[in-house]
Amino acid sequence: MTLKIDLKSAILALSDALDLVGVDDFQHGKRVAMIARETGLALGLPEKHLDRLVCASLLHDVGVSSTTIHQRLLQETNWGHRHAHCESGYRLLQPFAHLSLLATAIR
């Protein structure tokens, strides 16, 4: 059986799921993606790079594993493990061929 998945739709669905961690931050990934895209446009990035930037922005918090960690990231600017979720996100996406292209940006 062959399963075909529209990658952008899957990334949007995953972004929606990520927004459930830390439920007080409505559509965080989508807002970050919009800001990143507008910044990329201002910098003159080509469309191919803008698409990748948007996808990485949508998934940038994929390494946040709980609402508790999300709250610490928001409240403790000097938290020593602040970047651990970036490494976790990198490790989660790296094994998947199409998502591994986003892993370095998330790291």
mmCIF file of C-alpha atoms in Angstrom:
data_model
loop_
_atom_site.group_PDB
_atom_site.id
_atom_site.type_symbol
_atom_site.label_atom_id
_atom_site.label_comp_id
_atom_site.label_asym_id
_atom_site.label_seq_id
_atom_site.Cartn_x
_atom_site.Cartn_y
_atom_site.Cartn_z
ATOM 1 C CA MET A 1 0.000 0.000 0.000
ATOM 2 C CA THR A 2 1.368 3.398 -0.978
ATOM 3 C CA LEU A 3 0.406 6.387 1.105
ATOM 4 C CA LYS A 4 0.587 9.824 -0.476
ATOM 5 C CA ILE A 5 0.589 12.851 1.781
ATOM 6 C CA ASP A 6 0.591 16.523 0.869
ATOM 7 C CA LEU A 7 3.604 17.700 2.882
ATOM 8 C CA LYS A 8 2.371 21.260 3.387
ATOM 9 C CA SER A 9 -0.999 20.020 4.669
ATOM 10 C CA ALA A 10 0.772 17.641 7.047
ATOM 11 C CA ILE A 11 3.008 20.468 8.326
ATOM 12 C CA LEU A 12 -0.032 22.708 8.894
ATOM 13 C CA ALA A 13 -1.792 19.902 10.772
ATOM 14 C CA LEU A 14 1.299 19.295 12.906
ATOM 15 C CA SER A 15 1.525 23.033 13.591
ATOM 16 C CA ASP A 16 -2.086 22.950 14.816
ATOM 17 C CA ALA A 17 -1.210 20.067 17.134
ATOM 18 C CA LEU A 18 1.855 21.911 18.445
ATOM 19 C CA ASP A 19 -0.336 24.886 19.309
ATOM 20 C CA LEU A 20 -2.157 22.662 21.799
ATOM 21 C CA VAL A 21 1.006 22.661 23.943
ATOM 22 C CA GLY A 22 0.705 25.908 25.858
ATOM 23 C CA VAL A 23 -2.921 26.460 24.876
ATOM 24 C CA ASP A 24 -2.863 30.152 25.825
ATOM 25 C CA ASP A 25 -0.755 31.017 22.756
ATOM 26 C CA PHE A 26 -3.247 30.839 19.863
ATOM 27 C CA GLN A 27 -1.749 29.934 16.452
ATOM 28 C CA HIS A 28 1.784 30.699 17.603
ATOM 29 C CA GLY A 29 3.467 28.754 14.794
ATOM 30 C CA LYS A 30 1.392 30.455 12.112
ATOM 31 C CA ARG A 31 2.113 33.913 13.526
ATOM 32 C CA VAL A 32 5.854 33.136 13.639
ATOM 33 C CA ALA A 33 5.650 31.859 10.049
ATOM 34 C CA MET A 34 3.962 35.073 8.861
ATOM 35 C CA ILE A 35 6.581 37.244 10.553
ATOM 36 C CA ALA A 36 9.420 35.101 9.186
ATOM 37 C CA ARG A 37 8.004 35.213 5.642
ATOM 38 C CA GLU A 38 7.594 38.989 5.712
ATOM 39 C CA THR A 39 11.149 39.324 7.029
ATOM 40 C CA GLY A 40 12.410 37.008 4.285
ATOM 41 C CA LEU A 41 10.554 39.054 1.670
ATOM 42 C CA ALA A 42 12.123 42.252 3.006
ATOM 43 C CA LEU A 43 15.533 40.591 2.736
ATOM 44 C CA GLY A 44 14.818 39.572 -0.854
ATOM 45 C CA LEU A 45 14.876 35.805 -0.333
ATOM 46 C CA PRO A 46 13.716 33.734 -3.331
ATOM 47 C CA GLU A 47 10.327 31.973 -3.139
ATOM 48 C CA LYS A 48 11.956 28.541 -2.668
ATOM 49 C CA HIS A 49 13.682 29.781 0.487
ATOM 50 C CA LEU A 50 10.527 31.523 1.713
ATOM 51 C CA ASP A 51 8.561 28.252 1.513
ATOM 52 C CA ARG A 52 11.202 26.430 3.528
ATOM 53 C CA LEU A 53 11.344 29.304 6.028
ATOM 54 C CA VAL A 54 7.561 29.202 6.489
ATOM 55 C CA CYS A 55 7.568 25.428 7.012
ATOM 56 C CA ALA A 56 10.435 25.613 9.514
ATOM 57 C CA SER A 57 8.669 28.445 11.336
ATOM 58 C CA LEU A 58 5.461 26.434 11.591
ATOM 59 C CA LEU A 59 7.395 23.588 13.234
ATOM 60 C CA HIS A 60 9.977 25.584 15.186
ATOM 61 C CA ASP A 61 8.591 24.409 18.562
ATOM 62 C CA VAL A 62 8.270 20.732 17.626
ATOM 63 C CA GLY A 63 10.778 19.930 20.399
ATOM 64 C CA VAL A 64 8.588 21.422 23.146
ATOM 65 C CA SER A 65 7.232 18.307 24.806
ATOM 66 C CA SER A 66 4.933 19.745 27.464
ATOM 67 C CA THR A 67 3.021 22.811 28.563
ATOM 68 C CA THR A 68 5.395 23.026 31.545
ATOM 69 C CA ILE A 69 8.417 23.397 29.266
ATOM 70 C CA HIS A 70 6.503 25.889 27.125
ATOM 71 C CA GLN A 71 5.761 27.998 30.213
ATOM 72 C CA ARG A 72 9.405 27.915 31.329
ATOM 73 C CA LEU A 73 10.507 29.092 27.880
ATOM 74 C CA LEU A 74 8.125 32.037 28.154
ATOM 75 C CA GLN A 75 8.878 32.956 31.753
ATOM 76 C CA GLU A 76 12.558 32.224 32.371
ATOM 77 C CA THR A 77 14.822 34.051 29.936
ATOM 78 C CA ASN A 78 17.971 32.753 31.652
ATOM 79 C CA TRP A 79 16.839 29.118 31.882
ATOM 80 C CA GLY A 80 19.908 26.966 31.195
ATOM 81 C CA HIS A 81 17.973 24.422 29.126
ATOM 82 C CA ARG A 82 16.354 27.064 26.922
ATOM 83 C CA HIS A 83 17.763 25.640 23.683
ATOM 84 C CA ALA A 84 17.159 21.970 24.498
ATOM 85 C CA HIS A 85 13.837 22.054 22.635
ATOM 86 C CA CYS A 86 15.708 23.156 19.493
ATOM 87 C CA GLU A 87 17.955 20.090 19.703
ATOM 88 C CA SER A 88 14.957 17.853 20.421
ATOM 89 C CA GLY A 89 13.129 19.264 17.389
ATOM 90 C CA TYR A 90 16.209 18.670 15.236
ATOM 91 C CA ARG A 91 16.448 15.045 16.384
ATOM 92 C CA LEU A 92 12.717 14.463 15.815
ATOM 93 C CA LEU A 93 12.740 15.729 12.219
ATOM 94 C CA GLN A 94 16.163 14.485 11.087
ATOM 95 C CA PRO A 95 15.086 10.881 10.302
ATOM 96 C CA PHE A 96 12.349 11.983 7.859
ATOM 97 C CA ALA A 97 13.654 12.755 4.378
ATOM 98 C CA HIS A 98 11.418 15.717 3.570
ATOM 99 C CA LEU A 99 11.329 17.149 7.086
ATOM 100 C CA SER A 100 15.073 16.770 7.605
ATOM 101 C CA LEU A 101 15.489 19.776 5.293
ATOM 102 C CA LEU A 102 13.882 21.853 8.058
ATOM 103 C CA ALA A 103 15.771 20.279 10.963
ATOM 104 C CA THR A 104 18.843 22.507 10.796
ATOM 105 C CA ALA A 105 16.746 25.680 10.794
ATOM 106 C CA ILE A 106 14.837 24.428 13.825
ATOM 107 C CA ARG A 107 18.072 23.586 15.595
#
